[in-house]
XYZ file of C-alpha atoms in Angstrom:
684
model
C -8.338 37.461 0.867
C -5.055 35.706 0.619
C -3.685 34.440 -2.502
C -3.663 30.538 -3.173
C -0.007 29.284 -3.172
C 0.768 27.820 -6.417
C 3.290 24.969 -6.548
C 6.322 25.717 -8.741
C 6.310 23.311 -11.827
C 8.174 20.025 -10.791
C 7.068 20.304 -7.322
C 4.315 18.928 -5.538
C 2.783 16.930 -2.310
C 3.143 13.252 -2.317
C -0.417 12.583 -0.902
C -1.611 14.238 -4.110
C -0.033 11.571 -6.150
C -2.456 8.924 -4.172
C -5.617 10.626 -5.484
C -7.135 8.967 -8.182
C -6.820 10.542 -11.714
C -9.970 11.374 -13.485
C -11.267 8.612 -15.299
C -8.929 6.379 -13.454
C -11.748 3.918 -12.587
C -12.273 1.575 -9.799
C -9.832 0.967 -7.194
C -8.378 -2.531 -7.752
C -5.128 -2.683 -5.449
C -1.819 -1.225 -4.165
C 1.498 -2.553 -3.467
C 4.196 -0.676 -1.885
C 7.708 -0.781 -0.252
C 9.433 1.291 2.521
C 12.239 1.132 4.970
C 10.627 2.989 7.836
C 6.923 2.834 8.199
C 4.039 4.300 9.976
C 0.867 2.020 9.773
C -1.627 4.665 10.976
C -0.557 7.151 8.433
C -0.599 4.662 5.641
C -3.895 3.600 6.341
C -5.512 7.015 7.172
C -3.891 8.986 4.782
C -2.166 7.028 1.790
C -4.919 4.322 1.521
C -7.748 6.813 2.365
C -6.658 9.127 -0.540
C -6.182 6.044 -3.001
C -9.834 4.892 -2.154
C -11.294 8.398 -2.249
C -12.604 8.011 1.404
C -15.083 10.949 2.428
C -14.788 10.409 6.089
C -11.926 10.630 8.505
C -11.293 8.714 11.783
C -10.898 12.049 13.747
C -14.287 13.496 13.042
C -16.501 10.576 11.465
C -15.802 7.644 13.765
C -18.124 4.853 13.062
C -18.975 6.015 9.594
C -15.315 6.213 8.880
C -14.847 2.302 9.680
C -17.886 1.485 7.731
C -16.549 3.117 4.777
C -13.020 2.082 5.022
C -14.260 -1.470 5.581
C -16.733 -1.163 2.703
C -13.980 -0.088 0.205
C -11.061 -1.969 1.297
C -12.994 -5.075 1.194
C -13.487 -4.601 -2.670
C -9.514 -4.540 -3.392
C -7.683 -7.304 -4.958
C -4.842 -6.441 -2.682
C -3.550 -3.708 -0.439
C -0.083 -4.788 0.982
C 3.243 -3.138 1.992
C 6.748 -4.711 2.178
C 8.571 -3.131 5.060
C 12.313 -3.780 6.118
C 11.989 -6.318 9.261
C 13.468 -3.748 11.487
C 10.426 -1.439 11.152
C 7.801 -3.850 10.234
C 5.070 -2.938 12.868
C 1.866 -1.290 13.729
C -1.474 -1.759 14.694
C -3.811 -1.782 11.578
C -6.757 -3.003 9.799
C -6.386 -6.390 8.330
C -7.921 -5.483 5.483
C -4.403 -4.851 4.063
C -1.140 -6.755 4.507
C 1.939 -6.053 6.109
C 5.085 -7.997 5.105
C 8.564 -7.947 6.406
C 11.550 -8.146 4.176
C 14.988 -9.751 5.543
C 18.129 -8.895 3.733
C 21.861 -9.028 4.158
C 21.659 -4.937 4.026
C 18.135 -3.492 4.288
C 15.016 -3.084 2.164
C 15.367 0.549 1.433
C 13.168 0.853 -1.814
C 10.476 3.062 -1.761
C 8.085 1.903 -4.569
C 4.240 2.442 -4.814
C 2.282 0.790 -7.476
C -1.400 2.170 -7.500
C -3.870 0.066 -9.725
C -7.276 1.203 -10.859
C -9.419 -0.319 -13.469
C -8.351 2.183 -16.182
C -4.955 3.407 -15.106
C -1.755 2.298 -13.174
C 0.510 4.714 -11.499
C 3.991 3.994 -10.584
C 5.698 6.205 -7.661
C 9.434 5.923 -7.223
C 11.244 8.252 -4.764
C 13.062 8.851 -1.602
C 10.331 9.255 0.912
C 9.284 6.382 3.382
C 5.558 5.772 4.011
C 5.696 7.925 7.238
C 4.578 11.293 8.331
C 7.929 12.907 8.240
C 8.427 11.392 4.721
C 5.224 12.689 3.102
C 4.945 16.091 5.158
C 8.366 17.165 6.642
C 11.345 16.025 4.701
C 12.693 17.574 1.600
C 12.121 14.501 -0.627
C 12.117 13.724 -4.420
C 9.815 11.356 -6.391
C 8.696 10.566 -9.550
C 5.356 9.589 -11.016
C 4.497 7.539 -14.257
C 1.117 7.036 -15.145
C -0.118 4.207 -17.471
C -3.341 3.929 -19.400
C -4.708 3.169 -22.952
C -3.061 5.563 -25.083
C -0.448 6.961 -22.802
C 2.961 8.036 -23.966
C 4.765 6.662 -20.842
C 7.646 3.942 -21.379
C 5.769 0.711 -20.882
C 9.444 -0.996 -19.901
C 9.101 1.060 -16.746
C 5.994 -0.640 -15.585
C 7.074 -4.072 -16.400
C 10.633 -3.731 -14.849
C 8.912 -2.413 -11.781
C 6.441 -5.289 -11.442
C 9.325 -7.703 -11.863
C 11.325 -5.795 -9.239
C 8.459 -6.072 -6.836
C 8.264 -9.782 -7.427
C 11.852 -10.004 -6.448
C 11.664 -7.527 -3.470
C 8.852 -10.156 -1.974
C 11.095 -13.066 -2.314
C 12.967 -11.560 0.807
C 9.849 -12.020 2.781
C 7.830 -15.223 3.464
C 6.392 -16.385 0.038
C 4.423 -19.472 1.029
C 1.755 -17.207 2.508
C -1.795 -15.989 1.427
C -0.482 -12.371 1.648
C 2.228 -13.078 -0.855
C -0.174 -14.857 -3.059
C -2.216 -11.586 -3.148
C 0.740 -9.511 -4.016
C 1.554 -11.763 -6.952
C -2.041 -11.845 -8.238
C -2.013 -8.049 -8.401
C 1.214 -8.049 -10.195
C -0.033 -10.597 -12.598
C -3.171 -8.758 -13.291
C -1.127 -5.656 -14.179
C 1.221 -7.528 -16.569
C -1.604 -9.318 -18.035
C -4.003 -6.326 -18.660
C -1.672 -3.362 -18.931
C 1.308 -4.292 -20.933
C 0.183 -2.264 -23.986
C -0.392 0.775 -21.742
C 2.515 3.033 -22.847
C 4.969 3.190 -25.678
C 7.769 0.904 -26.703
C 11.550 2.097 -27.123
C 11.350 2.019 -30.704
C 8.733 4.617 -30.839
C 10.467 7.051 -28.628
C 13.951 7.281 -30.489
C 13.658 11.129 -31.061
C 11.897 12.014 -27.662
C 13.408 14.829 -25.760
C 13.288 12.787 -22.476
C 13.542 9.203 -21.861
C 12.798 7.615 -18.504
C 14.399 4.283 -17.276
C 14.365 2.524 -13.901
C 17.272 1.898 -11.689
C 17.202 -0.885 -9.245
C 19.900 -2.006 -6.917
C 19.882 -5.444 -5.309
C 21.961 -7.923 -3.696
C 24.218 -9.694 -6.199
C 22.940 -7.451 -9.039
C 24.395 -4.741 -11.352
C 25.680 -1.828 -9.285
C 24.011 1.649 -9.768
C 27.273 3.078 -11.019
C 27.285 0.469 -13.932
C 23.499 0.963 -14.787
C 24.383 4.803 -14.928
C 27.348 4.010 -17.327
C 25.289 1.913 -19.467
C 22.435 4.450 -19.674
C 24.595 7.467 -20.345
C 23.411 8.432 -24.063
C 27.137 9.791 -25.510
C 30.035 7.971 -26.530
C 32.156 9.352 -23.832
C 31.528 9.739 -20.297
C 29.701 13.180 -18.789
C 31.751 16.398 -17.867
C 30.078 16.890 -14.448
C 28.482 15.136 -11.630
C 26.246 16.767 -8.906
C 25.198 14.684 -6.098
C 22.714 15.142 -3.194
C 22.560 12.680 -0.438
C 22.084 13.046 3.280
C 24.210 9.966 4.078
C 27.499 8.703 2.896
C 29.929 5.936 3.753
C 31.311 6.279 7.204
C 34.617 8.532 7.636
C 36.865 5.714 8.300
C 35.924 3.666 5.426
C 37.542 3.759 1.795
C 34.251 5.637 0.629
C 34.083 3.567 -2.564
C 31.469 5.685 -4.283
C 33.855 8.495 -4.492
C 36.137 6.407 -6.790
C 33.112 5.172 -8.764
C 31.738 8.484 -9.606
C 35.100 9.714 -10.943
C 35.194 6.623 -12.931
C 32.062 7.409 -14.470
C 33.172 10.603 -15.733
C 35.248 11.317 -18.896
C 38.759 10.282 -18.526
C 40.137 13.281 -20.438
C 39.847 17.075 -19.888
C 38.312 18.932 -17.101
C 35.708 17.109 -15.076
C 33.723 18.478 -12.034
C 31.928 16.833 -9.083
C 29.787 18.821 -6.804
C 28.305 17.538 -3.597
C 25.096 19.127 -2.324
C 24.722 18.191 1.453
C 22.906 19.423 4.508
C 24.793 21.727 6.814
C 24.774 25.387 8.267
C 26.794 28.432 8.523
C 28.423 28.497 12.040
C 27.518 31.720 14.041
C 30.270 33.668 15.443
C 32.970 31.909 13.393
C 35.063 34.924 12.537
C 35.463 36.114 16.190
C 36.020 32.683 17.486
C 38.331 31.564 14.644
C 36.314 28.404 14.195
C 35.161 26.997 10.683
C 32.656 28.821 9.095
C 30.487 25.963 8.022
C 29.410 22.701 9.338
C 28.416 20.070 6.779
C 26.834 16.767 7.362
C 29.626 14.811 5.141
C 32.976 13.031 5.646
C 35.891 14.736 4.493
C 36.870 11.589 2.343
C 34.601 13.384 -0.495
C 37.534 15.556 -1.083
C 39.510 12.835 -2.633
C 40.285 13.481 -6.405
C 42.056 11.146 -9.196
C 43.907 14.001 -10.963
C 44.788 17.542 -11.321
C 42.112 18.298 -13.952
C 39.380 17.194 -11.844
C 37.508 19.770 -9.794
C 35.623 19.199 -6.709
C 32.909 21.402 -5.206
C 30.953 21.571 -2.004
C 27.329 23.055 -1.527
C 25.137 23.617 1.550
C 21.598 22.647 0.489
C 19.234 25.591 0.960
C 16.283 23.749 3.092
C 12.984 25.660 2.782
C 11.614 26.250 6.063
C 14.238 24.291 7.779
C 13.074 20.853 6.462
C 15.397 17.846 7.072
C 17.366 16.780 3.847
C 16.070 13.305 2.837
C 16.235 13.662 -0.979
C 18.853 11.493 -2.971
C 19.881 12.187 -6.487
C 22.848 12.258 -9.092
C 22.944 14.707 -11.911
C 25.198 14.065 -14.712
C 25.706 16.594 -17.760
C 27.577 17.532 -20.784
C 27.279 19.985 -23.326
C 24.200 18.306 -24.817
C 22.761 15.541 -22.526
C 21.664 15.451 -18.748
C 21.035 12.289 -16.949
C 19.200 12.627 -13.486
C 18.862 9.796 -11.189
C 16.253 10.015 -8.368
C 15.124 7.511 -5.776
C 15.959 5.862 -2.523
C 19.790 5.281 -3.107
C 22.100 7.212 -0.730
C 25.497 7.898 -1.933
C 26.750 4.796 -0.108
C 28.327 1.523 -0.910
C 25.237 -0.255 0.137
C 22.931 2.116 -1.515
C 24.679 2.115 -4.816
C 25.151 -1.697 -4.765
C 28.915 -1.856 -4.453
C 29.568 -3.240 -1.243
C 29.795 -6.549 0.164
C 26.265 -6.013 1.524
C 23.951 -4.494 -0.943
C 20.461 -2.945 -0.098
C 17.139 -3.142 -2.169
C 16.925 0.055 -3.759
C 14.534 1.710 -6.326
C 15.296 4.978 -8.552
C 14.156 6.506 -11.690
C 16.591 7.857 -14.481
C 15.330 10.590 -16.479
C 17.594 11.069 -19.622
C 17.378 14.736 -21.339
C 18.548 15.794 -24.763
C 18.908 19.567 -24.523
C 19.398 19.739 -28.233
C 16.129 18.647 -28.651
C 14.188 20.515 -25.921
C 16.547 22.692 -23.991
C 13.620 24.580 -22.157
C 12.780 20.930 -20.662
C 16.078 20.105 -19.458
C 16.239 23.469 -17.904
C 12.924 22.975 -16.228
C 14.034 19.605 -14.796
C 17.311 21.032 -13.583
C 15.451 23.407 -11.836
C 13.899 20.625 -9.412
C 17.504 19.780 -8.102
C 17.674 21.066 -4.612
C 19.013 24.650 -4.514
C 22.306 25.071 -2.670
C 24.999 27.797 -2.044
C 28.922 26.953 -2.620
C 31.177 26.577 0.449
C 34.953 26.654 0.774
C 36.063 23.083 1.829
C 38.978 24.666 3.626
C 36.513 26.520 5.907
C 34.286 23.219 6.798
C 33.908 21.375 9.875
C 33.104 18.025 8.748
C 30.393 16.303 10.469
C 28.787 13.431 8.651
C 25.377 12.482 9.728
C 25.110 9.184 11.731
C 23.830 6.663 9.108
C 20.624 5.528 10.746
C 19.677 3.749 7.548
C 22.480 1.289 8.185
C 21.201 -2.106 9.240
C 24.016 -2.519 11.865
C 23.120 0.496 13.579
C 19.421 -0.052 13.999
C 18.116 -0.263 17.360
C 14.825 -1.841 16.713
C 14.812 -5.644 17.361
C 14.122 -7.517 13.992
C 11.912 -10.591 14.059
C 14.098 -13.623 13.556
C 13.783 -15.542 10.552
C 12.430 -18.599 12.745
C 9.173 -16.690 12.862
C 7.261 -17.444 9.392
C 4.073 -15.970 8.835
C 1.010 -15.856 11.258
C -2.266 -15.991 9.530
C -5.991 -15.372 10.843
C -8.867 -17.627 9.281
C -12.223 -18.926 10.194
C -12.949 -22.610 10.421
C -15.833 -24.238 9.215
C -17.979 -23.199 12.104
C -17.138 -19.777 11.734
C -14.909 -19.327 14.646
C -11.554 -17.447 14.458
C -8.084 -19.255 14.814
C -4.731 -18.200 14.115
C -2.195 -20.357 12.436
C 1.674 -19.810 13.415
C 4.319 -21.027 11.159
C 7.770 -21.528 12.348
C 10.790 -22.073 10.098
C 12.148 -24.751 12.563
C 15.479 -25.155 13.954
C 16.896 -23.469 17.186
C 15.532 -20.021 18.616
C 15.980 -18.465 22.069
C 12.918 -18.880 24.425
C 10.055 -16.415 23.385
C 6.781 -15.318 24.356
C 4.001 -13.784 22.128
C 2.094 -10.907 23.716
C -1.368 -9.840 22.689
C -0.924 -6.272 21.097
C -1.147 -3.370 23.595
C -1.110 -5.674 26.636
C 1.223 -7.554 28.839
C -0.771 -11.053 28.443
C 0.890 -13.916 27.183
C -0.910 -15.641 24.236
C 1.712 -18.134 23.416
C 5.550 -19.096 24.448
C 8.180 -21.374 23.138
C 7.620 -24.042 25.660
C 4.530 -25.103 23.548
C 7.083 -25.997 20.910
C 9.089 -29.368 20.497
C 12.641 -29.038 19.364
C 12.585 -29.604 15.708
C 14.860 -29.122 12.562
C 11.820 -29.089 10.228
C 9.065 -26.436 10.024
C 6.667 -26.277 12.838
C 2.754 -25.160 12.574
C 0.344 -24.426 15.240
C -3.068 -23.370 14.849
C -4.843 -21.738 17.740
C -8.156 -20.584 18.549
C -8.944 -16.998 18.724
C -11.878 -16.163 21.002
C -11.546 -12.363 21.056
C -13.932 -10.238 19.043
C -11.452 -8.703 16.566
C -8.534 -10.511 15.213
C -5.033 -8.947 16.168
C -3.054 -7.089 13.745
C 0.186 -8.513 15.176
C 1.942 -9.848 18.337
C 4.710 -8.252 20.439
C 7.435 -10.928 20.481
C 9.807 -10.910 23.597
C 13.051 -12.776 22.867
C 14.863 -14.103 25.851
C 15.222 -11.691 28.774
C 15.429 -8.530 26.262
C 13.387 -5.421 27.188
C 12.736 -4.363 23.511
C 10.206 -6.338 21.654
C 9.970 -7.566 18.042
C 6.755 -7.337 15.988
C 5.121 -10.552 14.371
C 2.366 -9.177 11.996
C -0.712 -11.153 11.405
C -2.268 -11.275 7.870
C -5.503 -12.938 6.997
C -6.061 -15.999 4.942
C -8.725 -14.343 2.759
C -10.859 -11.065 2.877
C -13.832 -13.502 3.896
C -12.116 -14.516 7.006
C -12.654 -10.917 8.506
C -15.599 -10.253 10.899
C -17.643 -7.072 9.837
C -17.272 -3.922 12.132
C -19.844 -4.163 15.022
C -22.013 -1.432 13.366
C -22.487 -3.671 10.511
C -23.155 -7.140 12.344
C -26.678 -8.857 11.992
C -28.491 -5.752 10.706
C -32.256 -6.047 11.048
C -34.282 -6.722 7.723
C -35.682 -2.986 8.296
C -32.178 -1.485 8.237
C -31.067 -3.789 5.200
C -34.200 -2.720 3.072
C -33.335 0.755 3.695
C -29.599 0.212 2.566
C -30.432 -1.623 -0.426
C -33.229 0.750 -1.387
C -30.953 3.612 -1.110
C -28.742 5.113 -3.797
C -26.497 6.844 -1.448
C -23.141 5.421 -0.246
C -23.334 2.697 2.569
C -21.269 5.030 5.021
C -23.893 8.127 4.563
C -26.871 5.753 5.071
C -25.611 4.082 8.196
C -24.354 7.486 9.587
C -27.722 8.813 9.604
C -28.920 5.290 11.174
C -26.496 5.742 13.751
C -27.193 9.284 14.623
C -30.872 8.459 14.958
C -29.890 5.490 17.203
C -27.861 7.620 19.603
C -30.815 10.303 19.501
C -33.456 7.920 20.364
C -31.744 5.404 22.769
C -34.249 5.632 25.426
C -37.090 5.998 22.963
C -38.751 2.302 22.905
C -40.571 3.058 19.560
C -37.258 3.654 17.736
C -35.871 1.365 14.995
C -32.928 -0.431 17.032
C -30.096 -1.328 14.813
C -28.148 -2.828 17.672
C -28.059 -6.562 17.136
C -28.319 -7.138 20.631
C -31.810 -5.234 21.186
C -35.079 -6.975 20.291
C -36.995 -5.936 17.456
C -40.876 -6.274 17.212
C -41.207 -8.050 13.875
C -45.085 -8.992 14.136
C -46.547 -8.462 10.762
C -43.316 -7.030 9.668
C -42.801 -8.620 6.246
C -46.424 -8.316 5.089
C -46.546 -4.467 5.970
C -43.626 -3.988 3.931
C -43.995 -6.080 0.902
C -43.759 -3.181 -1.411
C -40.595 -2.116 0.033
C -39.357 -5.683 -0.148
C -40.112 -5.891 -3.720
C -38.331 -2.527 -4.615
C -35.176 -3.651 -2.647
C -34.878 -6.845 -4.230
C -34.920 -4.997 -7.663
C -32.278 -2.761 -6.305
C -30.338 -5.814 -4.900
C -30.290 -7.420 -8.537
C -29.346 -4.150 -10.166
C -26.309 -3.974 -7.898
C -25.342 -7.704 -7.942
C -25.371 -7.877 -11.936
C -23.412 -4.529 -12.253
C -19.759 -5.724 -13.749
C -16.898 -5.406 -11.224
C -13.140 -5.249 -11.773
C -12.275 -7.736 -8.708
C -13.748 -11.163 -7.539
C -13.466 -9.507 -4.058
C -16.166 -6.542 -4.837
C -18.466 -9.351 -6.056
C -17.950 -11.436 -2.954
C -18.636 -8.120 -0.926
C -21.812 -7.561 -2.809
C -23.100 -11.294 -2.202
C -21.757 -12.101 1.290
C -20.754 -8.619 2.917
C -22.604 -7.415 5.885
C -25.006 -5.563 3.657
C -24.905 -8.186 0.942
C -27.526 -10.445 -0.391
C -26.753 -13.466 2.014
C -27.058 -10.974 4.885
C -30.633 -10.040 3.463
C -31.632 -13.679 3.270
C -30.575 -14.305 7.010
C -32.487 -11.348 8.184
C -35.564 -12.678 6.137
C -35.023 -16.092 7.772
C -34.650 -14.671 11.233
C -37.244 -12.258 11.342
C -40.147 -14.056 9.270
C -43.229 -14.709 11.379
C -43.636 -17.982 9.896
C -41.480 -20.651 8.163
C -43.822 -20.673 5.265
C -43.430 -16.772 4.711
C -39.491 -17.119 5.104
C -39.499 -20.068 2.528
C -41.411 -17.949 0.025
C -39.595 -14.776 0.326
C -36.140 -16.725 0.092
C -37.676 -18.237 -3.117
C -38.390 -14.656 -4.393
C -34.830 -13.516 -3.517
C -33.213 -16.634 -5.554
C -35.547 -15.945 -8.454
C -34.529 -12.209 -8.585
C -30.987 -13.300 -8.330
C -31.528 -15.658 -11.383
C -32.595 -12.801 -13.391
C -29.313 -10.791 -12.894
C -28.247 -9.973 -16.485
C -24.301 -9.871 -16.475
C -22.728 -8.125 -19.276
C -19.290 -8.811 -20.401
C -17.037 -5.879 -19.733
C -13.315 -5.410 -20.472
C -11.181 -5.585 -17.319
C -13.853 -6.863 -15.364
C -14.556 -10.324 -13.709
C -15.521 -12.893 -16.540
C -19.304 -13.257 -17.267
C -19.051 -17.316 -16.454
C -17.447 -16.658 -13.264
C -19.825 -13.885 -12.395
C -22.880 -16.026 -13.001
C -21.463 -19.241 -11.341
C -20.974 -17.170 -8.137
C -24.539 -16.103 -8.198
C -25.715 -19.669 -8.632
C -23.410 -20.815 -5.707
C -25.178 -18.136 -3.635
C -28.649 -19.455 -4.581
C -27.607 -22.926 -3.267
C -26.613 -21.241 -0.115
C -30.109 -19.762 0.131
C -31.863 -23.031 -0.201
C -29.675 -24.165 2.745
C -31.677 -21.519 4.814
C -35.058 -22.952 4.532
C -36.269 -24.429 7.639
C -36.325 -28.377 8.011
C -39.807 -28.285 9.452
C -41.292 -25.710 6.904
C -42.820 -28.493 4.786
C -45.214 -29.492 7.430
C -46.556 -26.053 7.938
C -46.598 -24.879 4.138
C -49.407 -25.401 1.671
C -48.606 -28.075 -0.812
C -48.699 -25.567 -3.670
C -46.558 -23.194 -1.876
C -43.807 -25.995 -1.058
C -44.049 -27.059 -4.829
C -43.470 -23.360 -6.059
C -40.567 -23.097 -3.633
C -38.952 -26.294 -4.807
C -39.561 -25.585 -8.513
C -37.852 -22.020 -8.130
C -34.876 -23.407 -6.554
C -34.462 -26.250 -8.992
C -34.715 -23.679 -11.711
C -32.168 -21.165 -10.473
C -29.586 -23.678 -9.185
C -27.872 -25.298 -12.228
């Protein structure tokens, strides 16, 4: 039997950090930032891990869609802010995709995962892509916050503040931005005591701080200088980075790192970069090493300064994408990890600064030398090379906004929002910033079909808004934008006005009453019950006696309700228990009440399949009466009891609207009086 591979201390898999810890509670929401982006990977791997999905799109098909819909619909927010050059991808509109426009680039990699009992902050070098999570050599840090945690709470609040500033580089007057802010509000209001304050950590052997780089903000080097705990600067600096300023530039970060070190005595700077040993170099007389770095790194300010070069030993030939700066003296070590490359834009010292996010670990070797050594062991392993034997071949910086090949969506394009009108029909509202823009057309995703073009707009210097009907079954996740006569296409993501604007999957549309009774009466998860029904549907597709769950098939409902009175009564009790259960988000409550397997769907099925209007009215009254008995208990961190009860009351009002207008003519007088008294009682 093969031995299980055990991860080294300080090493791990990024996707494991998306899995909810034990006792984390109910998923509330997630906001994240990335430079490059893979929408399918984020949805099918990251979100699936965060939500604890049991199914997957490859093996489970409709069951996966049902489970994903069910669990995403309960979130307060799921949103990703991506640099405008890479903000694209087909996706579920249950989560938001927002473009960020900067003079530099949106280069931070932050993930804020929120459960009802725990918040997790992940900051590192990996983009939300398959390569970032599975192929590259990356570095990341995880901070967990919960009641009684020892993690610095300042890091949590500084991260939420950074995420507020980060989204200011996108369109902020949009429902998607409101959801982003709402989740941050929740974290700041409910979790601000989940951790320790600085005064309680004075003698701790390790401190953790955040280091954010922003346009017009404090440079990364100035922040490191301020964080360094000793009275004089560090003796050495070790730098790992895949990218540097171009060879023809001044390479200002070189000067800054020397300035960061102490100015007297011997100091050492070591660069750890990707490269390889050249084959046959001895016979051919060529350089022994080829390093992905510019020779401008060799510049030193004084004779007592020592410079070292190292080739990173990449396990399994993984591409180097980790970024870090290790500062040290005889007692302390400071380790910066995150998204900042050793570039002017990455460290915030150039004319054009990126948006970057880093964590800084401050270690006191005098208090805990073992811990310092353990953290030091996570720095990428490398071997020393002689700079005189190096062929300097810096890697082209594909993270430079000026060298990006993707067409960025111009700022003229604001937000595109899908919504439902009062009749339940879909519409998309396009917001344009106004001013001049070259001719363009919007193409329906995956096709060459033009849906809208610039000839429909009138020249204007003010904002322009267009609302157009969307008649297709599923709303689009975005539009391809062709600007002028260019071949390359930009991408305009579509977000939803609210989660209630989205139609359910086809498998959950207009479910018959018999199916809903089974769903409500079962304690199994929705996707498991539906998977069984879908399997039976396929197996008995040609069996006329089989129960059809296809909304387009006719169902014989003669004597249906009368034969199933006991089942209906049991289902109503289970439904009430489900509705009254405390919930962490209003979205979950709305899903219970108005989702495709919620209370209102049950009421519509009753109204649709009852054999008489009297039968329908009586059962709707029983449903409303059962709802009114819901005993909602106040629970910390959950929707306020008064709001919870008010939503139930509003639903009862909607149930009354399902009563047929002609019901009074066919109902016995005593039944009609009973029904009216029930609704008068339950609707306050």
